[in-house]
Amino acid sequence: MNSAIPHLLRAVELEIQAVRRGDGDGSAKASLTRGEFVGPFDSAGPDGSARYEYRYQCRTWPPELDAAELMVRPATGGGPWTPAEITLAPDGRRRVVTGAQLGSSPPNLQVREDDTATWETLADRLRATAKQGAVEPEAARWILGAGRPKTGTEAHPEQYVRDWSGLRLNAEQRSAVCRALSSDVLFLWGPPGTGKTDVVSRIIEGCYRQGQTVLFLAPTKVAVDQGLQRVCRLLEGEEGFAAGLVQRSGEITLPTLRADYGDRILEEEIAARLSAELRRDTDAVAARRAEVGGQLARRMRVEALAREHGDTVQISRGEQQTRATALGMAASAQQKCAQLADEIQRLNAGFALRKQVRLEKLEADLAEARWVLGQQQALAQSAASRLSAAARRIAEIEQTLRAPECDVAGLPSINALQHESQVLEARSKELGEQLRKVADVVRARCRVKGATVAKAIVSPKLLDRVDVVVIDEAGMVNLPSAWYTAGLAGRRVVLAGDFRQLPAVTKSAEDRDASAQDQNHAAHWMARDAFHAAGLADQGRVQLRDPRLVALRTQYRMRQPICDLVNTVAYPDSPLHTARADTSALAELSGLLDSPLILVDTSTHRIAHPKRRNAHLSNEVHEAVIHEIVRALQYDQVLPTRRAEPGPRGAAATDRLGVISPYRAQAKNLSASLKHRFGQGLDGLADTVHRFQGSEASIVIFDTVAGAGRTPGQFYAGTDLSSTTCRLLNVGLSRARDHLIVIADVAYLRKNVPPGPTLAMLDHLEQHAFTWPIERLVPIREAAELGRLSAEELSRPAFFPADEVDRAVAWDLAHAQRSIEIFCAFFAKTAMDRWLPQLGQRVAEGVAVTVYTRPIEDEKGQTHVERLRSAGCAVQFRERMHEKVLILDDDVLWHGSLNLLSHTGSRDLMMRLTDSSACGRVRRILEHAREDRPAWRPAGGGGPATGASTTAADQGSIGPGSVHDGRLYLSVPYDQKDEAKKTAQARWDGARKLWHVDATRYADPASADHQTIRRWLP
């Protein structure tokens, strides 16, 4: 086949375009204001294009952006994001270098992390491969079903997998290990609970014992950690494990892996430990070198002294001989002198003919004899002096040699010490070289390296040699990434995963701004997983007889009824078998847990928001139901309470319960409200399906969410077994071990979703699940009960029937302490007559009453506004407002079809919540509808427009958005007060129970400062 590289590269480029066209929902962002154009930048971008430098002010910079690649775009108007380098300039402003031409008066910018960085690197890798002749690596071709990979079965797995005969592996799991150890490529299909990760760890163990180096990859950090933890348990007894035989590249997120193996598998910690060991060895060698040097110096000194002693003794003997000879010759000369003197004396006494001549000769001989005498005497004296010095030196040497420091008994010889010194010097140089190359040493010791797929793309040189690439959770890996990372393998590729669980997260196949051709290209070359690309799975059909595929069909996680539901939704063609007992220890603690499969149908208690944008992403009714389930489980001691002492391992709330939502907005709402109501111990209890992939819990609450919006959303659009809907439902439902609680607006889903996995789920639940009446969790109350309830019961969510709503709302209005906020799109005289006297009375009693409504265009509506203001109520106008909400004291929320000032009652059930986080959330939703000036303001009345000042007559109606005495008043939720104080120097007005800021600085809507407080304005 032709090379796939151009197609893969195009798919990556389309993905980059799609990401840069998106809003980056959920990403940390910063705002840059008051920009200044500096000029062209002196160096081009990576692609050679021109770049430009700007300077901006920034009030709040998220710290998580400091180490990230960044992108920018104009703050208004949207459009694609452009990569940028942003640094802190000396003047405190942000220095922005980007290829975007923003003009001489650059607009305000948004900043977020450039999540295309890995895609850009992958594109570069593909281009580099193409430059080598567009020849695909052989292992990469196997991912696309090309080539002729060898398949086989290892006949003697016991040689490579320890305790093979005693392992608790079923026949399918054993087959997977044997075939992996004897094949070029293996696709392992591992549905939830089938022990896929254990099988993968045994395959890695076998490959290691075959002498191969293994690169173990997964799409998420948690999946890498979970797989690597099992590998560590299998190989921790191997020689060299502590020195880096198994390594984790990148950050460890699994606490147990960090605690048990972190210092032995993290490259930097191994390097630090190895460096410390090398430094200890270096210090030891240096100390020994010093010791040997000292011994050698002592040895050489003693030997030098011994030689000097011998030489001095010899000298002394020579001097003795010299002195003796000199003394002898001096004696002879002295005797001769005496003889000559006598002869001269005799000659002088006598008379002879030739006397004078004889006398002269004798005197000459005498002079010579005396000279000889003097010479010999001097020589004898000099010899005596030298002899004396030699004797003193001999004594000194002998005394020195008797000193302890000259005791060399037991020391090696000089030759031995010199040899050891040379060896130590060479070792010292070797250790120094190892210290300089410690990172290379650590990498060279690694035989199994664990990393994310993204890490392998960004840092391809994770191992000096890669024999085997093992990709876990391969169903979540996009095709270009799977192709590239598989191509790193020199001998074997193993892909393990479930193509009916979570797919890869990509955007290009659903990019509305892309052409149909580009969308189709992305769907084929980006969104598919390797199982589909290799031809093993296609539109629900699985090639179970293909020698490249091993399917695990026995699961050990879920009780049988839960497994039956999962089979119905995701595996009707190849159902899973259950090999665990159908029992639960938690069922003994709570009567709520009588059944493994529970359905809570919320159809009769729906609160719809058909006009709210993205209303399908959250559901207040389901949130209230989940709160009550958690409260009941706490009451039954299944979950710890807020004040409970830390329990044993496995008893924490997050160990026993998981709350799963298909949409991030609902998961975020649940996470915040559960933590607020039940304590910090529930942090992390609720999350999205994607975040729960690879996890499990004894109890799982699966919140379908759908019911509030016009449509259920993209999550429920799929119809077949390969669809995203099937895969997401599969993951959400299969996380439960003992009890699965599904919360669903069954009637809504049956009406709005197409035939397929969702309806199959509902059919099965209605036939087999135990159904909890929603009234058992969220009661329907009468208004008269409110005054009799305890504080705990009063804080519970509750529904009120239509004929009880007015009296219940009146009770809440009467008990408000600080503020009443009414969100009402329309007014009606009957409703105004009903509620205005009570609202006016509350204003007179010091309670701030604010009414939010649409801009009034008719005279009748303007009359109602005037009546409200005359009663002391503040009126704020919002464009496109359609919410019907009542908030009291930032704590009590009425939600539903209540349009308090438009009709006298609600036709449907109304929900009452006591939840400050829900109140704050509703406010944030309503902030999307911007405040607007009214078309008409009655004389002497009318609230101030933003930025205007109020008169004394208006003081009674001052509310959020009002400006009075230089103060701009804000609506700051309690949990955001510290942020308001820090970022805007907000102050508290105790009389009005409102926060306020300096109006001269913050009131101008065009100012950058105004943007920092915009979320706290109506």
GROMACS .gro file of C-alpha atoms in nm, residues 94-258:
model
  165
   94ARG     CA    1   0.376   4.113   2.992
   95ARG     CA    2   0.598   4.090   2.685
   96VAL     CA    3   0.407   3.917   2.403
   97VAL     CA    4   0.589   3.785   2.095
   98THR     CA    5   0.359   3.635   1.832
   99GLY     CA    6   0.315   3.601   1.459
  100ALA     CA    7  -0.020   3.780   1.477
  101GLN     CA    8  -0.025   4.134   1.342
  102LEU     CA    9  -0.238   4.319   1.598
  103GLY     CA   10  -0.182   4.672   1.467
  104SER     CA   11  -0.042   4.985   1.626
  105SER     CA   12  -0.327   4.991   1.882
  106PRO     CA   13  -0.351   4.622   1.969
  107PRO     CA   14  -0.675   4.492   2.118
  108ASN     CA   15  -0.708   4.328   2.457
  109LEU     CA   16  -0.607   3.962   2.445
  110GLN     CA   17  -0.706   3.633   2.598
  111VAL     CA   18  -0.428   3.388   2.687
  112ARG     CA   19  -0.451   3.013   2.738
  113GLU     CA   20  -0.228   2.711   2.721
  114ASP     CA   21  -0.137   2.596   2.373
  115ASP     CA   22  -0.271   2.242   2.381
  116THR     CA   23  -0.154   2.193   2.024
  117ALA     CA   24   0.210   2.166   2.133
  118THR     CA   25   0.208   1.786   2.128
  119TRP     CA   26   0.023   1.784   1.796
  120GLU     CA   27   0.285   2.018   1.648
  121THR     CA   28   0.561   1.786   1.766
  122LEU     CA   29   0.382   1.485   1.620
  123ALA     CA   30   0.350   1.668   1.289
  124ASP     CA   31   0.724   1.739   1.297
  125ARG     CA   32   0.795   1.372   1.364
  126LEU     CA   33   0.579   1.267   1.070
  127ARG     CA   34   0.747   1.522   0.841
  128ALA     CA   35   1.090   1.397   0.949
  129THR     CA   36   0.988   1.040   0.868
  130ALA     CA   37   0.857   1.149   0.530
  131LYS     CA   38   1.190   1.315   0.448
  132GLN     CA   39   1.357   0.979   0.489
  133GLY     CA   40   1.174   0.852   0.182
  134ALA     CA   41   0.816   0.811   0.306
  135VAL     CA   42   0.898   0.457   0.423
  136GLU     CA   43   0.685   0.353   0.714
  137PRO     CA   44   0.853   0.174   1.005
  138GLU     CA   45   0.752  -0.188   0.981
  139ALA     CA   46   0.592  -0.196   1.327
  140ALA     CA   47   0.385   0.113   1.239
  141ARG     CA   48   0.249  -0.062   0.930
  142TRP     CA   49   0.111  -0.339   1.151
  143ILE     CA   50  -0.113  -0.081   1.321
  144LEU     CA   51  -0.287  -0.020   0.988
  145GLY     CA   52  -0.326  -0.390   0.912
  146ALA     CA   53  -0.040  -0.387   0.658
  147GLY     CA   54   0.270  -0.603   0.636
  148ARG     CA   55   0.300  -0.966   0.734
  149PRO     CA   56   0.367  -0.978   1.106
  150LYS     CA   57   0.453  -1.318   1.249
  151THR     CA   58   0.202  -1.465   1.493
  152GLY     CA   59   0.259  -1.764   1.713
  153THR     CA   60   0.228  -1.911   2.062
  154GLU     CA   61   0.511  -1.948   2.313
  155ALA     CA   62   0.534  -2.317   2.405
  156HIS     CA   63   0.732  -2.265   2.726
  157PRO     CA   64   0.604  -1.949   2.896
  158GLU     CA   65   0.733  -2.076   3.231
  159GLN     CA   66   1.082  -1.980   3.114
  160TYR     CA   67   0.982  -1.615   3.101
  161VAL     CA   68   0.694  -1.569   3.347
  162ARG     CA   69   0.772  -1.654   3.707
  163ASP     CA   70   0.547  -1.913   3.877
  164TRP     CA   71   0.357  -1.962   3.553
  165SER     CA   72   0.178  -2.277   3.663
  166GLY     CA   73   0.065  -2.119   3.991
  167LEU     CA   74  -0.069  -1.793   3.850
  168ARG     CA   75  -0.441  -1.723   3.882
  169LEU     CA   76  -0.489  -1.663   3.511
  170ASN     CA   77  -0.778  -1.798   3.311
  171ALA     CA   78  -0.734  -1.967   2.974
  172GLU     CA   79  -0.791  -1.648   2.773
  173GLN     CA   80  -0.540  -1.455   2.982
  174ARG     CA   81  -0.279  -1.731   2.948
  175SER     CA   82  -0.336  -1.742   2.574
  176ALA     CA   83  -0.279  -1.367   2.552
  177VAL     CA   84   0.057  -1.392   2.733
  178CYS     CA   85   0.176  -1.689   2.526
  179ARG     CA   86   0.080  -1.535   2.196
  180ALA     CA   87   0.230  -1.200   2.284
  181LEU     CA   88   0.567  -1.362   2.367
  182SER     CA   89   0.584  -1.532   2.028
  183SER     CA   90   0.430  -1.277   1.790
  184ASP     CA   91   0.534  -0.959   1.617
  185VAL     CA   92   0.202  -0.793   1.700
  186LEU     CA   93  -0.083  -0.868   1.939
  187PHE     CA   94  -0.410  -0.682   1.988
  188LEU     CA   95  -0.554  -0.757   2.333
  189TRP     CA   96  -0.925  -0.678   2.370
  190GLY     CA   97  -0.985  -0.626   2.739
  191PRO     CA   98  -1.336  -0.509   2.839
  192PRO     CA   99  -1.387  -0.371   3.192
  193GLY     CA  100  -1.290  -0.596   3.481
  194THR     CA  101  -1.131  -0.868   3.266
  195GLY     CA  102  -0.782  -0.828   3.414
  196LYS     CA  103  -0.633  -0.664   3.107
  197THR     CA  104  -0.375  -0.465   3.305
  198ASP     CA  105  -0.258  -0.779   3.490
  199VAL     CA  106  -0.214  -0.960   3.159
  200VAL     CA  107  -0.021  -0.665   3.016
  201SER     CA  108   0.212  -0.667   3.317
  202ARG     CA  109   0.282  -1.040   3.265
  203ILE     CA  110   0.354  -0.978   2.897
  204ILE     CA  111   0.602  -0.707   2.993
  205GLU     CA  112   0.763  -0.940   3.248
  206GLY     CA  113   0.799  -1.210   2.982
  207CYS     CA  114   0.947  -0.970   2.727
  208TYR     CA  115   1.198  -0.851   2.987
  209ARG     CA  116   1.306  -1.208   3.063
  210GLN     CA  117   1.343  -1.270   2.690
  211GLY     CA  118   1.615  -1.004   2.702
  212GLN     CA  119   1.410  -0.733   2.533
  213THR     CA  120   1.373  -0.368   2.632
  214VAL     CA  121   1.012  -0.255   2.669
  215LEU     CA  122   0.854   0.087   2.622
  216PHE     CA  123   0.522   0.081   2.809
  217LEU     CA  124   0.280   0.356   2.705
  218ALA     CA  125  -0.073   0.468   2.791
  219PRO     CA  126  -0.273   0.780   2.706
  220THR     CA  127  -0.309   0.901   3.067
  221LYS     CA  128  -0.073   0.934   3.359
  222VAL     CA  129  -0.300   0.727   3.582
  223ALA     CA  130  -0.310   0.440   3.331
  224VAL     CA  131   0.070   0.445   3.306
  225ASP     CA  132   0.102   0.441   3.685
  226GLN     CA  133  -0.147   0.159   3.733
  227GLY     CA  134   0.024  -0.063   3.478
  228LEU     CA  135   0.374   0.021   3.598
  229GLN     CA  136   0.280  -0.053   3.958
  230ARG     CA  137   0.199  -0.411   3.862
  231VAL     CA  138   0.522  -0.442   3.663
  232CYS     CA  139   0.720  -0.318   3.963
  233ARG     CA  140   0.562  -0.582   4.185
  234LEU     CA  141   0.671  -0.850   3.939
  235LEU     CA  142   1.028  -0.726   3.889
  236GLU     CA  143   1.124  -0.561   4.219
  237GLY     CA  144   1.322  -0.871   4.319
  238GLU     CA  145   1.539  -0.852   4.008
  239GLU     CA  146   1.903  -0.750   4.038
  240GLY     CA  147   1.941  -0.385   3.946
  241PHE     CA  148   1.579  -0.291   4.017
  242ALA     CA  149   1.682  -0.022   4.265
  243ALA     CA  150   1.931   0.114   4.011
  244GLY     CA  151   1.667   0.181   3.746
  245LEU     CA  152   1.575  -0.144   3.579
  246VAL     CA  153   1.214  -0.018   3.562
  247GLN     CA  154   1.165   0.356   3.519
  248ARG     CA  155   0.880   0.606   3.497
  249SER     CA  156   0.934   0.898   3.263
  250GLY     CA  157   0.730   1.195   3.379
  251GLU     CA  158   0.523   1.274   3.684
  252ILE     CA  159   0.373   1.001   3.902
  253THR     CA  160   0.009   1.069   3.990
  254LEU     CA  161  -0.081   0.741   4.162
  255PRO     CA  162   0.002   0.789   4.534
  256THR     CA  163   0.066   0.421   4.603
  257LEU     CA  164   0.315   0.393   4.317
  258ARG     CA  165   0.492   0.705   4.441
   0.00000   0.00000   0.00000
